[in-house]
Amino acid sequence: MVDLEWGHELYCLGHLFQAAVARARTRPDAVDGLLAIACRAADLLCEVFGAEGIQSVCGHAEIEAGLAELARVTGEQRYLRQAELFVARRGTGTLPPIEWGQQYFQDDIPVRQAAVLRGHAVRANYLAAGAVDVAVDTGDDELLSALVTQWDNTVARRTYITGGQGSHHQDEAFGEDWVLPPDRAYSETCAGIASIMFSWRLLLARGDTRYGDLIERTLYNVVATSPSASGTAFYYANTLHQRSPGAVPDPNSASLRAESSLRAPWFEVSCCPPNVARTFASLDALVATADAHGVQIHQFASCGIQTRLDNGELITLDVQTDYPRSGSVRVTAERDAADPWTLSIRVPRWADGARLVVTGASGDVSTASVEPGWVTVRRVFQAGDVVELVLPMRPRLTHPDPRIDAVRGSVAVERGPEVYCLESIDLGVASHGTVTDVADVRVDATAPVEDHDGRPRVRLVAPVAEPGRELAWPYAERPLEPVPSASFDVPLIPYHDWAERGPSTMRVWLPLAAPPLDR
Ligand SMILES: [Zn+2]
């Protein structure tokens, strides 16, 4: 234990503990001894880093959540107290200064005094997740509300439209407020997963649908973007604007973290691919929860849900949907209930115009408009009762806060939970090869964005510079507003599907063409 800042020893132990917890929760009959191994390591850890032990923390948070979860599974409160000690020590400057500052390790400000996530984006979110575990299990409301504030400020000012976090390449870290350049988005896959871990814990603690909203956004636009369709190559960093196609990665060597437009089979630092694997393996845990009053559905997937309420009522539900292809989510009760219970469904924040249709087993139907947030149905459910949430899946233009300088004057296209992007291969086809660079187009936002064969189409105008009059100096005394010579409609592609057709350039944010009257 001589290299706490870079050695990752406690970080690795934290992952070991989480693996043991997952094993114990999913296969309590397993006889492989993983839980016992984790407990022996945790016992040693409590000895070496306890109240009388080494007064420091690991440079990469993760042990905090691992210990807290191990305490939940084993009932051993010593592990929770050790997690509490690590959270309390963080931010007191026990790690040495480095060139990126102690905020890189979140060792600059005590967790309960911080107002926003900062420093290394994965470290920051893992620490926050573990700190929520500690706050909840020790009843520390002050710590919990500090973490809620950090989540609010981070989401409001330091998060990409994809849910991605971290805009610094050099230290894989958060930038300051509004520093969200699309072409320098680091948005590490692990940071997206860590953000889901943080949001999930706050969702369980507070029950607010905003957490489910961010989880959904991050799942569809960061976690789903990382692996190729074949599942054999991955993104480590998830840029929102690829300016050059890059080379095909060598399948027989480890790639650097953010070097190509294409997904790579393996990396020199290999955190992201296995993190994607464990997230996919535990996706079902994000779908629904239960409490004394009923069942809450947070994410939409075809599945069966079974739980027993405090009053002994056994609930079984069948969920059918092809979301996000369509916006229909049908929940069917499969058992007659003796008493009323409440079914709650998250209505995403973007879902303006959502409806709820309740069809009783006896044929009675009621329809209501529903607002983003929770929609609830409380009744004595009978087998065959159907609750259908109908979400509006039309494409929509999204404008950025003007303080995000890097994308001011641009728009993005979203449909349901998915962010879309323009890929050079579609640009070339739509313009018959006359425009092939995603840098040369602007979007005519006066034309409607419509679905064609399930893909939103936008009207683009090009080029930005007048043909034959490329400027030798890209600045002028008056705004450069060349009259476009071409106008054409281009289909966009879900961001998570980009670069599946070979090396390409891509952009999520499309610059707006000036309205005609302003020219
Ligand atoms: Zn990673």
mmCIF file of N, CA and C and ligand atoms in Angstrom, residues 122 188-191 236 271-272 275, ligand 1:
data_model
loop_
_atom_site.group_PDB
_atom_site.id
_atom_site.type_symbol
_atom_site.label_atom_id
_atom_site.label_comp_id
_atom_site.label_asym_id
_atom_site.label_seq_id
_atom_site.Cartn_x
_atom_site.Cartn_y
_atom_site.Cartn_z
ATOM 1 N N VAL A 122 -14.922 9.511 -13.816
ATOM 2 C CA VAL A 122 -15.281 8.188 -13.287
ATOM 3 C C VAL A 122 -15.075 8.179 -11.779
ATOM 4 N N GLU A 188 -16.206 9.413 -21.272
ATOM 5 C CA GLU A 188 -15.773 8.015 -21.178
ATOM 6 C C GLU A 188 -16.956 7.099 -20.880
ATOM 7 N N THR A 189 -16.927 5.944 -21.515
ATOM 8 C CA THR A 189 -17.993 4.964 -21.290
ATOM 9 C C THR A 189 -18.142 4.662 -19.800
ATOM 10 N N CYS A 190 -17.017 4.486 -19.099
ATOM 11 C CA CYS A 190 -17.074 4.201 -17.658
ATOM 12 C C CYS A 190 -17.709 5.349 -16.878
ATOM 13 N N ALA A 191 -17.504 6.592 -17.333
ATOM 14 C CA ALA A 191 -18.108 7.732 -16.631
ATOM 15 C C ALA A 191 -19.622 7.688 -16.780
ATOM 16 N N TYR A 236 -14.052 3.822 -25.992
ATOM 17 C CA TYR A 236 -13.612 4.222 -24.649
ATOM 18 C C TYR A 236 -14.118 5.641 -24.412
ATOM 19 N N CYS A 271 -10.715 -0.729 -18.863
ATOM 20 C CA CYS A 271 -11.854 -0.621 -17.939
ATOM 21 C C CYS A 271 -13.213 -0.682 -18.630
ATOM 22 N N CYS A 272 -13.352 -0.015 -19.795
ATOM 23 C CA CYS A 272 -14.699 0.180 -20.347
ATOM 24 C C CYS A 272 -15.382 -1.106 -20.828
ATOM 25 N N ASN A 275 -16.807 -3.088 -18.037
ATOM 26 C CA ASN A 275 -17.826 -2.286 -17.347
ATOM 27 C C ASN A 275 -19.144 -2.329 -18.126
HETATM 28 ZN ZN ZN B 1 -13.361 3.125 -18.850
#
